[in-house]
mmCIF file of C-alpha atoms and ligand atoms in Angstrom:
data_model
loop_
_atom_site.group_PDB
_atom_site.id
_atom_site.type_symbol
_atom_site.label_atom_id
_atom_site.label_comp_id
_atom_site.label_asym_id
_atom_site.label_seq_id
_atom_site.Cartn_x
_atom_site.Cartn_y
_atom_site.Cartn_z
ATOM 1 C CA MET A 128 73.026 141.651 -60.322
ATOM 2 C CA LYS A 129 76.456 140.081 -60.655
ATOM 3 C CA LYS A 130 77.432 141.673 -57.306
ATOM 4 C CA PHE A 131 74.342 140.057 -55.664
ATOM 5 C CA LYS A 132 75.861 136.653 -56.727
ATOM 6 C CA GLN A 133 79.259 137.551 -55.574
ATOM 7 C CA ASP A 134 77.744 138.567 -52.126
ATOM 8 C CA ILE A 135 75.964 135.407 -51.888
ATOM 9 C CA GLU A 136 79.249 133.623 -52.602
ATOM 10 C CA GLU A 137 80.934 135.703 -49.699
ATOM 11 C CA SER A 138 78.206 135.119 -47.105
ATOM 12 C CA LYS A 139 78.521 131.832 -45.203
ATOM 13 C CA LYS A 140 75.234 132.253 -43.336
ATOM 14 C CA ILE A 141 72.236 133.651 -45.151
ATOM 15 C CA LEU A 142 68.783 134.265 -43.701
ATOM 16 C CA ILE A 143 65.746 134.483 -46.067
ATOM 17 C CA THR A 144 62.383 135.912 -44.765
ATOM 18 C CA SER A 145 59.102 137.201 -45.760
ATOM 19 C CA HIS A 146 56.319 139.297 -44.493
ATOM 20 C CA ILE A 147 54.005 139.146 -41.442
ATOM 21 C CA ASN A 148 50.562 137.646 -42.348
ATOM 22 C CA CYS A 149 52.400 135.637 -44.768
ATOM 23 C CA ASP A 150 50.672 134.469 -48.008
ATOM 24 C CA GLN A 151 51.379 131.547 -50.390
ATOM 25 C CA ASP A 152 53.594 133.831 -52.531
ATOM 26 C CA GLY A 153 55.698 134.957 -49.726
ATOM 27 C CA ILE A 154 56.260 131.604 -48.432
ATOM 28 C CA SER A 155 56.978 130.214 -51.974
ATOM 29 C CA SER A 156 59.351 133.018 -52.848
ATOM 30 C CA ALA A 157 61.309 132.525 -49.693
ATOM 31 C CA LEU A 158 61.466 128.776 -50.275
ATOM 32 C CA ALA A 159 62.462 128.898 -53.852
ATOM 33 C CA THR A 160 65.132 131.500 -52.887
ATOM 34 C CA LYS A 161 66.624 129.175 -50.303
ATOM 35 C CA LEU A 162 66.246 125.921 -52.588
ATOM 36 C CA LEU A 163 68.104 127.654 -55.479
ATOM 37 C CA ILE A 164 70.943 128.964 -53.464
ATOM 38 C CA ASP A 165 71.237 125.691 -51.704
ATOM 39 C CA LYS A 166 71.471 123.661 -55.073
ATOM 40 C CA LYS A 167 74.154 125.912 -56.252
ATOM 41 C CA PHE A 168 76.202 126.386 -52.804
ATOM 42 C CA PRO A 169 75.309 123.438 -50.885
ATOM 43 C CA GLU A 170 77.925 124.303 -48.279
ATOM 44 C CA LYS A 171 76.216 127.443 -46.998
ATOM 45 C CA GLU A 172 74.122 127.591 -43.961
ATOM 46 C CA LEU A 173 70.678 128.781 -45.103
ATOM 47 C CA LEU A 174 67.683 129.452 -42.906
ATOM 48 C CA ILE A 175 64.230 130.679 -43.549
ATOM 49 C CA ASN A 176 62.496 132.399 -40.694
ATOM 50 C CA ILE A 177 59.157 134.214 -41.248
ATOM 51 C CA GLU A 178 57.541 136.004 -38.319
ATOM 52 C CA SER A 179 53.911 134.875 -39.186
ATOM 53 C CA GLU A 180 51.712 131.912 -38.924
ATOM 54 C CA LEU A 181 52.067 129.939 -42.034
ATOM 55 C CA GLN A 182 49.336 128.975 -44.674
ATOM 56 C CA ASN A 183 49.413 125.256 -44.222
ATOM 57 C CA ASN A 184 47.728 124.425 -47.393
ATOM 58 C CA ILE A 185 51.048 124.590 -49.123
ATOM 59 C CA SER A 186 52.867 122.429 -46.584
ATOM 60 C CA PHE A 187 53.446 119.804 -49.206
ATOM 61 C CA LEU A 188 56.166 122.025 -50.884
ATOM 62 C CA LYS A 189 59.706 120.968 -50.326
ATOM 63 C CA GLY A 190 61.487 122.437 -47.326
ATOM 64 C CA PHE A 191 58.217 123.921 -45.888
ATOM 65 C CA SER A 192 58.577 121.978 -42.544
ATOM 66 C CA GLU A 193 61.951 123.620 -41.866
ATOM 67 C CA ILE A 194 60.622 127.069 -41.993
ATOM 68 C CA LYS A 195 61.040 128.871 -38.658
ATOM 69 C CA THR A 196 58.433 131.401 -37.349
ATOM 70 C CA ASP A 197 60.314 133.126 -34.487
ATOM 71 C CA ASN A 198 60.426 136.812 -34.041
ATOM 72 C CA LEU A 199 62.886 138.136 -36.707
ATOM 73 C CA ALA A 200 65.138 140.195 -34.484
ATOM 74 C CA ASP A 201 65.556 137.295 -32.038
ATOM 75 C CA CYS A 202 66.387 135.181 -34.958
ATOM 76 C CA ILE A 203 69.045 137.419 -36.455
ATOM 77 C CA LYS A 204 70.706 137.655 -32.938
ATOM 78 C CA LYS A 205 70.808 134.080 -32.726
ATOM 79 C CA PHE A 206 71.717 132.948 -36.356
ATOM 80 C CA LYS A 207 74.035 136.010 -37.027
ATOM 81 C CA PRO A 208 73.621 135.957 -40.705
ATOM 82 C CA GLU A 209 75.960 137.839 -43.150
ATOM 83 C CA MET A 210 73.204 138.576 -45.473
ATOM 84 C CA ILE A 211 69.352 138.647 -45.363
ATOM 85 C CA ILE A 212 67.173 138.376 -48.196
ATOM 86 C CA PHE A 213 63.623 139.769 -47.951
ATOM 87 C CA THR A 214 60.821 138.541 -50.299
ATOM 88 C CA ASP A 215 57.425 139.689 -51.228
ATOM 89 C CA GLY A 216 57.561 143.174 -49.728
ATOM 90 C CA GLN A 217 59.770 146.312 -49.742
ATOM 91 C CA LYS A 218 58.728 147.915 -46.397
ATOM 92 C CA ILE A 219 60.757 146.872 -43.334
ATOM 93 C CA ASN A 220 57.802 147.260 -40.959
ATOM 94 C CA ARG A 221 56.171 144.572 -43.023
ATOM 95 C CA PHE A 222 58.657 141.816 -41.861
ATOM 96 C CA SER A 223 58.531 142.150 -38.178
ATOM 97 C CA SER A 224 56.581 143.438 -35.218
ATOM 98 C CA ASN A 225 59.889 144.947 -33.842
ATOM 99 C CA TYR A 226 61.457 146.145 -37.071
ATOM 100 C CA GLU A 227 63.109 148.931 -35.403
ATOM 101 C CA GLU A 228 65.536 146.413 -33.695
ATOM 102 C CA VAL A 229 65.789 144.492 -36.787
ATOM 103 C CA GLN A 230 66.910 147.737 -38.649
ATOM 104 C CA GLU A 231 69.408 148.392 -35.768
ATOM 105 C CA LEU A 232 70.769 144.901 -35.917
ATOM 106 C CA ILE A 233 71.354 145.179 -39.678
ATOM 107 C CA GLU A 234 73.389 148.582 -39.423
ATOM 108 C CA LYS A 235 75.256 147.407 -36.233
ATOM 109 C CA GLU A 236 76.330 144.040 -37.878
ATOM 110 C CA LYS A 237 76.634 145.447 -41.145
ATOM 111 C CA ILE A 238 74.445 142.843 -42.748
ATOM 112 C CA THR A 239 74.192 142.581 -46.591
ATOM 113 C CA ILE A 240 70.576 143.246 -47.467
ATOM 114 C CA ALA A 241 68.809 141.892 -50.637
ATOM 115 C CA VAL A 242 65.025 142.753 -51.289
ATOM 116 C CA ILE A 243 63.009 140.773 -53.996
ATOM 117 C CA ASP A 244 59.638 142.317 -54.443
ATOM 118 C CA HIS A 245 56.935 142.752 -57.056
ATOM 119 C CA HIS A 246 54.684 145.433 -55.512
ATOM 120 C CA GLU A 247 54.442 148.984 -56.628
ATOM 121 C CA SER A 248 54.579 150.598 -53.219
ATOM 122 C CA GLU A 249 57.501 152.651 -52.135
ATOM 123 C CA THR A 250 60.492 151.076 -50.389
ATOM 124 C CA THR A 251 61.679 151.865 -47.021
ATOM 125 C CA PHE A 252 64.673 149.734 -47.244
ATOM 126 C CA ILE A 253 68.316 150.707 -47.599
ATOM 127 C CA ALA A 254 69.292 147.696 -49.513
ATOM 128 C CA ASN A 255 72.576 146.523 -51.305
ATOM 129 C CA HIS A 256 70.361 144.796 -53.787
ATOM 130 C CA HIS A 257 66.868 145.480 -54.975
ATOM 131 C CA TYR A 258 65.183 143.414 -57.483
ATOM 132 C CA ASN A 259 61.485 144.501 -58.672
ATOM 133 C CA ASN A 260 60.045 144.379 -62.142
ATOM 134 C CA LEU A 261 56.458 144.538 -61.081
ATOM 135 C CA ARG A 262 55.669 141.138 -62.079
ATOM 136 C CA SER A 263 52.419 139.379 -61.024
ATOM 137 C CA SER A 264 54.098 137.331 -58.113
ATOM 138 C CA CYS A 265 57.346 137.525 -56.141
ATOM 139 C CA ALA A 266 57.748 133.850 -57.001
ATOM 140 C CA GLU A 267 58.027 134.899 -60.542
ATOM 141 C CA GLU A 268 60.672 137.614 -59.736
ATOM 142 C CA VAL A 269 62.686 134.898 -57.830
ATOM 143 C CA TYR A 270 62.800 132.711 -60.967
ATOM 144 C CA HIS A 271 63.879 135.432 -63.331
ATOM 145 C CA LEU A 272 66.545 136.677 -60.873
ATOM 146 C CA PHE A 273 68.041 133.401 -60.323
ATOM 147 C CA VAL A 274 67.206 131.505 -63.283
ATOM 148 C CA THR A 275 67.066 133.628 -66.111
ATOM 149 C CA GLU A 276 69.653 136.355 -65.041
ATOM 150 C CA LEU A 277 71.971 134.456 -62.816
ATOM 151 C CA GLU A 278 71.564 130.976 -64.503
ATOM 152 C CA PHE A 279 71.180 128.866 -61.148
ATOM 153 C CA LYS A 280 70.161 125.363 -61.899
ATOM 154 C CA MET A 281 66.413 124.308 -61.238
ATOM 155 C CA ASP A 282 64.703 120.998 -60.680
ATOM 156 C CA LYS A 283 61.128 119.740 -60.385
ATOM 157 C CA ASP A 284 60.770 120.510 -56.671
ATOM 158 C CA ILE A 285 61.890 124.211 -57.148
ATOM 159 C CA ALA A 286 59.708 124.487 -60.143
ATOM 160 C CA GLU A 287 56.620 123.315 -58.027
ATOM 161 C CA VAL A 288 57.442 125.937 -55.236
ATOM 162 C CA ILE A 289 57.612 128.736 -57.783
ATOM 163 C CA LEU A 290 54.574 127.781 -59.813
ATOM 164 C CA THR A 291 52.335 127.612 -56.290
ATOM 165 C CA GLY A 292 53.460 131.276 -55.609
ATOM 166 C CA MET A 293 52.391 132.255 -58.981
ATOM 167 C CA ILE A 294 49.081 130.340 -59.109
ATOM 168 C CA PHE A 295 48.027 131.805 -55.733
ATOM 169 C CA ASP A 296 49.119 135.280 -56.353
ATOM 170 C CA THR A 297 47.623 135.682 -59.787
ATOM 171 C CA GLY A 298 44.241 134.174 -58.654
ATOM 172 C CA VAL A 299 45.103 131.258 -61.140
ATOM 173 C CA PHE A 300 46.146 133.741 -63.820
ATOM 174 C CA THR A 301 42.874 135.521 -63.818
ATOM 175 C CA TYR A 302 44.099 138.906 -62.207
ATOM 176 C CA LYS A 303 45.096 141.804 -64.490
ATOM 177 C CA ASN A 304 48.812 141.183 -65.483
ATOM 178 C CA ASN A 305 51.020 143.542 -67.510
ATOM 179 C CA HIS A 306 53.349 140.631 -68.186
ATOM 180 C CA PHE A 307 50.808 138.087 -69.192
ATOM 181 C CA ARG A 308 52.641 136.694 -71.991
ATOM 182 C CA GLU A 309 55.957 136.458 -70.025
ATOM 183 C CA THR A 310 54.086 134.766 -67.068
ATOM 184 C CA MET A 311 52.707 132.052 -69.565
ATOM 185 C CA ASN A 312 56.151 131.520 -70.830
ATOM 186 C CA THR A 313 57.385 130.897 -67.314
ATOM 187 C CA VAL A 314 54.586 128.689 -66.696
ATOM 188 C CA ALA A 315 55.518 126.550 -69.806
ATOM 189 C CA ASP A 316 59.221 126.529 -68.373
ATOM 190 C CA LEU A 317 57.936 125.305 -65.154
ATOM 191 C CA VAL A 318 55.871 122.584 -66.424
ATOM 192 C CA GLU A 319 58.486 121.388 -68.599
ATOM 193 C CA TYR A 320 60.417 120.384 -65.245
ATOM 194 C CA GLY A 321 57.576 117.911 -64.598
ATOM 195 C CA VAL A 322 55.253 120.046 -62.207
ATOM 196 C CA ALA A 323 51.483 119.002 -62.361
ATOM 197 C CA ILE A 324 49.408 122.005 -62.133
ATOM 198 C CA GLU A 325 46.525 119.620 -61.108
ATOM 199 C CA ASN A 326 48.390 118.778 -57.806
ATOM 200 C CA ILE A 327 48.937 122.444 -56.881
ATOM 201 C CA LEU A 328 45.091 123.170 -57.465
ATOM 202 C CA TYR A 329 44.269 120.124 -55.484
ATOM 203 C CA TYR A 330 45.817 121.541 -52.504
ATOM 204 C CA LYS A 331 44.539 125.053 -53.069
ATOM 205 C CA ASN A 332 41.019 123.716 -53.411
ATOM 206 C CA ARG A 333 40.870 121.085 -50.725
ATOM 207 C CA TYR A 334 37.762 121.472 -48.348
ATOM 208 C CA SER A 335 37.637 120.407 -44.698
ATOM 209 C CA ARG A 336 34.375 119.065 -43.188
ATOM 210 C CA GLN A 337 34.034 122.212 -41.335
ATOM 211 C CA ASP A 338 34.169 124.314 -44.398
ATOM 212 C CA LEU A 339 31.328 122.187 -45.968
ATOM 213 C CA GLU A 340 29.218 122.784 -42.605
ATOM 214 C CA ILE A 341 29.561 126.462 -43.195
ATOM 215 C CA ILE A 342 29.028 126.324 -46.838
ATOM 216 C CA SER A 343 25.810 124.361 -46.126
ATOM 217 C CA GLU A 344 24.632 126.875 -43.544
ATOM 218 C CA LEU A 345 25.107 129.746 -45.835
ATOM 219 C CA SER A 346 23.672 128.174 -48.774
ATOM 220 C CA LYS A 347 20.588 127.113 -46.837
ATOM 221 C CA ASN A 348 19.920 130.745 -45.685
ATOM 222 C CA LEU A 349 20.384 132.193 -49.107
ATOM 223 C CA VAL A 350 17.772 134.676 -50.356
ATOM 224 C CA VAL A 351 18.000 135.742 -54.149
ATOM 225 C CA LYS A 352 16.425 138.901 -55.326
ATOM 226 C CA GLU A 353 16.316 140.540 -58.532
ATOM 227 C CA ASP A 354 19.981 141.407 -59.098
ATOM 228 C CA PHE A 355 21.394 140.705 -55.646
ATOM 229 C CA CYS A 356 21.422 137.952 -53.208
ATOM 230 C CA TYR A 357 22.434 137.606 -49.573
ATOM 231 C CA THR A 358 22.808 135.109 -46.924
ATOM 232 C CA TYR A 359 23.711 134.832 -43.211
ATOM 233 C CA ILE A 360 25.233 132.583 -40.472
ATOM 234 C CA SER A 361 22.103 132.099 -37.964
ATOM 235 C CA ASP A 362 22.650 133.048 -34.441
ATOM 236 C CA LYS A 363 21.882 129.354 -33.395
ATOM 237 C CA PHE A 364 24.644 128.152 -35.815
ATOM 238 C CA PHE A 365 27.033 130.651 -34.400
ATOM 239 C CA LYS A 366 26.164 129.899 -30.877
ATOM 240 C CA GLU A 367 26.101 126.094 -31.075
ATOM 241 C CA LYS A 368 29.147 125.721 -33.414
ATOM 242 C CA VAL A 369 31.441 128.681 -33.075
ATOM 243 C CA LEU A 370 31.207 129.800 -29.642
ATOM 244 C CA LYS A 371 31.126 126.182 -28.320
ATOM 245 C CA ASN A 372 34.481 125.831 -30.327
ATOM 246 C CA LYS A 373 32.946 122.833 -32.340
ATOM 247 C CA ILE A 374 34.081 125.000 -35.279
ATOM 248 C CA PRO A 375 37.049 127.132 -34.166
ATOM 249 C CA LEU A 376 37.186 130.565 -35.366
ATOM 250 C CA ASN A 377 39.963 130.217 -37.757
ATOM 251 C CA LEU A 378 37.961 127.367 -39.542
ATOM 252 C CA PHE A 379 34.878 129.416 -39.287
ATOM 253 C CA ASN A 380 36.692 132.295 -41.230
ATOM 254 C CA SER A 381 38.083 129.909 -43.791
ATOM 255 C CA GLY A 382 34.640 128.349 -44.395
ATOM 256 C CA ARG A 383 33.069 131.761 -45.111
ATOM 257 C CA HIS A 384 36.036 132.949 -47.091
ATOM 258 C CA ILE A 385 35.389 130.024 -49.289
ATOM 259 C CA TRP A 386 31.683 130.613 -49.790
ATOM 260 C CA THR A 387 32.371 134.366 -50.520
ATOM 261 C CA ARG A 388 35.076 133.456 -53.198
ATOM 262 C CA LEU A 389 33.118 130.665 -54.834
ATOM 263 C CA PHE A 390 29.499 131.987 -54.876
ATOM 264 C CA LEU A 391 28.807 135.424 -53.559
ATOM 265 C CA LYS A 392 28.922 136.942 -57.060
ATOM 266 C CA ASN A 393 28.240 133.800 -59.117
ATOM 267 C CA ILE A 394 24.544 133.047 -58.296
ATOM 268 C CA GLU A 395 21.939 132.826 -61.032
ATOM 269 C CA TYR A 396 22.212 136.484 -62.583
ATOM 270 C CA CYS A 397 23.033 138.261 -59.451
ATOM 271 C CA LYS A 398 25.336 141.265 -59.801
ATOM 272 C CA TRP A 399 26.155 141.808 -56.234
ATOM 273 C CA GLY A 400 25.657 140.102 -52.936
ATOM 274 C CA PHE A 401 26.399 140.146 -49.092
ATOM 275 C CA ILE A 402 26.866 137.917 -46.304
ATOM 276 C CA ILE A 403 25.764 138.831 -42.723
ATOM 277 C CA TYR A 404 27.658 136.959 -39.905
ATOM 278 C CA GLN A 405 28.546 137.519 -36.128
ATOM 279 C CA SER A 406 32.170 138.430 -35.344
ATOM 280 C CA ASN A 407 33.541 136.997 -32.132
ATOM 281 C CA PHE A 408 32.075 139.955 -30.346
ATOM 282 C CA LEU A 409 28.568 139.570 -29.298
ATOM 283 C CA LYS A 410 25.717 141.550 -30.961
ATOM 284 C CA GLU A 411 28.084 143.049 -33.672
ATOM 285 C CA TYR A 412 27.497 141.675 -37.178
ATOM 286 C CA VAL A 413 29.913 141.980 -39.966
ATOM 287 C CA VAL A 414 28.902 142.224 -43.507
ATOM 288 C CA THR A 415 31.040 141.273 -46.341
ATOM 289 C CA VAL A 416 29.925 142.666 -49.695
ATOM 290 C CA ARG A 417 30.979 141.536 -53.116
ATOM 291 C CA SER A 418 30.142 142.622 -56.630
ATOM 292 C CA ARG A 419 30.860 142.108 -60.181
ATOM 293 C CA GLN A 420 32.295 144.813 -62.443
ATOM 294 C CA VAL A 421 28.675 145.906 -63.572
ATOM 295 C CA GLY A 422 26.113 147.651 -61.807
ATOM 296 C CA LYS A 423 26.165 148.908 -58.117
ATOM 297 C CA THR A 424 29.548 148.550 -56.486
ATOM 298 C CA ALA A 425 30.143 146.890 -53.447
ATOM 299 C CA ARG A 426 31.877 149.875 -52.078
ATOM 300 C CA GLU A 427 28.885 152.472 -52.741
ATOM 301 C CA PHE A 428 26.642 149.710 -50.669
ATOM 302 C CA ALA A 429 29.098 149.370 -47.769
ATOM 303 C CA GLU A 430 29.517 153.318 -47.534
ATOM 304 C CA LYS A 431 25.874 153.637 -46.715
ATOM 305 C CA PHE A 432 26.611 151.799 -43.590
ATOM 306 C CA GLY A 433 29.858 153.687 -42.767
ATOM 307 C CA GLY A 434 32.019 150.919 -44.105
ATOM 308 C CA GLY A 435 34.397 150.885 -47.177
ATOM 309 C CA GLY A 436 36.929 148.986 -49.133
ATOM 310 C CA HIS A 437 37.349 148.402 -52.914
ATOM 311 C CA ASP A 438 34.791 148.663 -55.685
ATOM 312 C CA GLN A 439 34.052 144.820 -55.904
ATOM 313 C CA ALA A 440 35.193 143.928 -52.501
ATOM 314 C CA SER A 441 34.106 145.694 -49.291
ATOM 315 C CA GLY A 442 32.520 145.443 -45.889
ATOM 316 C CA PHE A 443 30.832 146.977 -42.750
ATOM 317 C CA SER A 444 29.731 146.249 -39.536
ATOM 318 C CA ILE A 445 26.374 146.880 -37.895
ATOM 319 C CA LEU A 446 24.977 146.488 -34.351
ATOM 320 C CA ALA A 447 21.774 144.622 -33.922
ATOM 321 C CA LYS A 448 20.216 142.402 -31.228
ATOM 322 C CA SER A 449 19.778 139.333 -33.724
ATOM 323 C CA VAL A 450 20.897 138.436 -37.276
ATOM 324 C CA LYS A 451 17.267 138.769 -38.420
ATOM 325 C CA LEU A 452 17.106 142.286 -37.065
ATOM 326 C CA ALA A 453 20.368 143.236 -38.742
ATOM 327 C CA GLU A 454 18.998 141.758 -41.942
ATOM 328 C CA LYS A 455 15.856 143.932 -41.693
ATOM 329 C CA GLU A 456 18.117 147.148 -41.144
ATOM 330 C CA ILE A 457 20.065 146.354 -44.136
ATOM 331 C CA LEU A 458 17.261 145.643 -46.333
ATOM 332 C CA LYS A 459 15.647 148.980 -45.639
ATOM 333 C CA LYS A 460 18.494 150.799 -47.282
ATOM 334 C CA ILE A 461 18.542 149.070 -50.408
HETATM 335 MN MN1 MN B 741 52.977 138.445 -53.443
#
């Protein structure tokens, strides 16, 4: 990793990027990389460009507003970096819709490539530097690479960026983690810089009025059976709120995601459950299924209808003339 540091020192312009459909860990790891290099080498020209819509629930983080979201190949042509650091992914097609052009530019301009990731997947990068220890978040990899190994200096803002990536990618430290003790030691380090976990969770768990409208619709239509429950978005609600754009589709999706995450598996003693809702295509209903790690799996149920997914999280779609008819069809097969 000494060579990595040397390559940073020798590059005047460094581009930092993360993947398409960028999540909070991708954004945080790119931001932390930029802030750490900037603190050590303030004379460098650093730019973050992520070819993606950005999750704005972490827009409170330092440097967020300076992130560019242009096409990556166009950005490389304009900015002319000597080095590119890719974070939170190790397949080049995850980083741009025209990744072939990105690859050509890298070869033609002999750009130094560094990849920082934490996924198990195979890599398709020919990188000069590759850092991946399969930790539970990329933000954590960034911390250990720059701070533990290269001894770059930290501050409270950088600590907040890193801890945010960690919190989002670990499901607030609840997902299986083979490096749990190390993760918790890192949290302790970060908190000592003065970061308030409560503040990060506030931004993570903030609800809009539209979210609450959807939560209330789904709660109102809830049916609880012996070991499962289900609910739906009524055709009337979808027509009057979503199709008339009183609740734009992205906010509609955000609201039902929240209900799914907070309630679907957690009602009374239900072991599994599902939500029926209209997609933007008329007369096609989408069903989201979730189950606890006991009893029937969500996947088994979804497969009965030609769907699929993971054991605990899956889905399918069904054609029906109304949501009540979709409900009837589904209940027949339980
Ligand atoms: Mn990640």
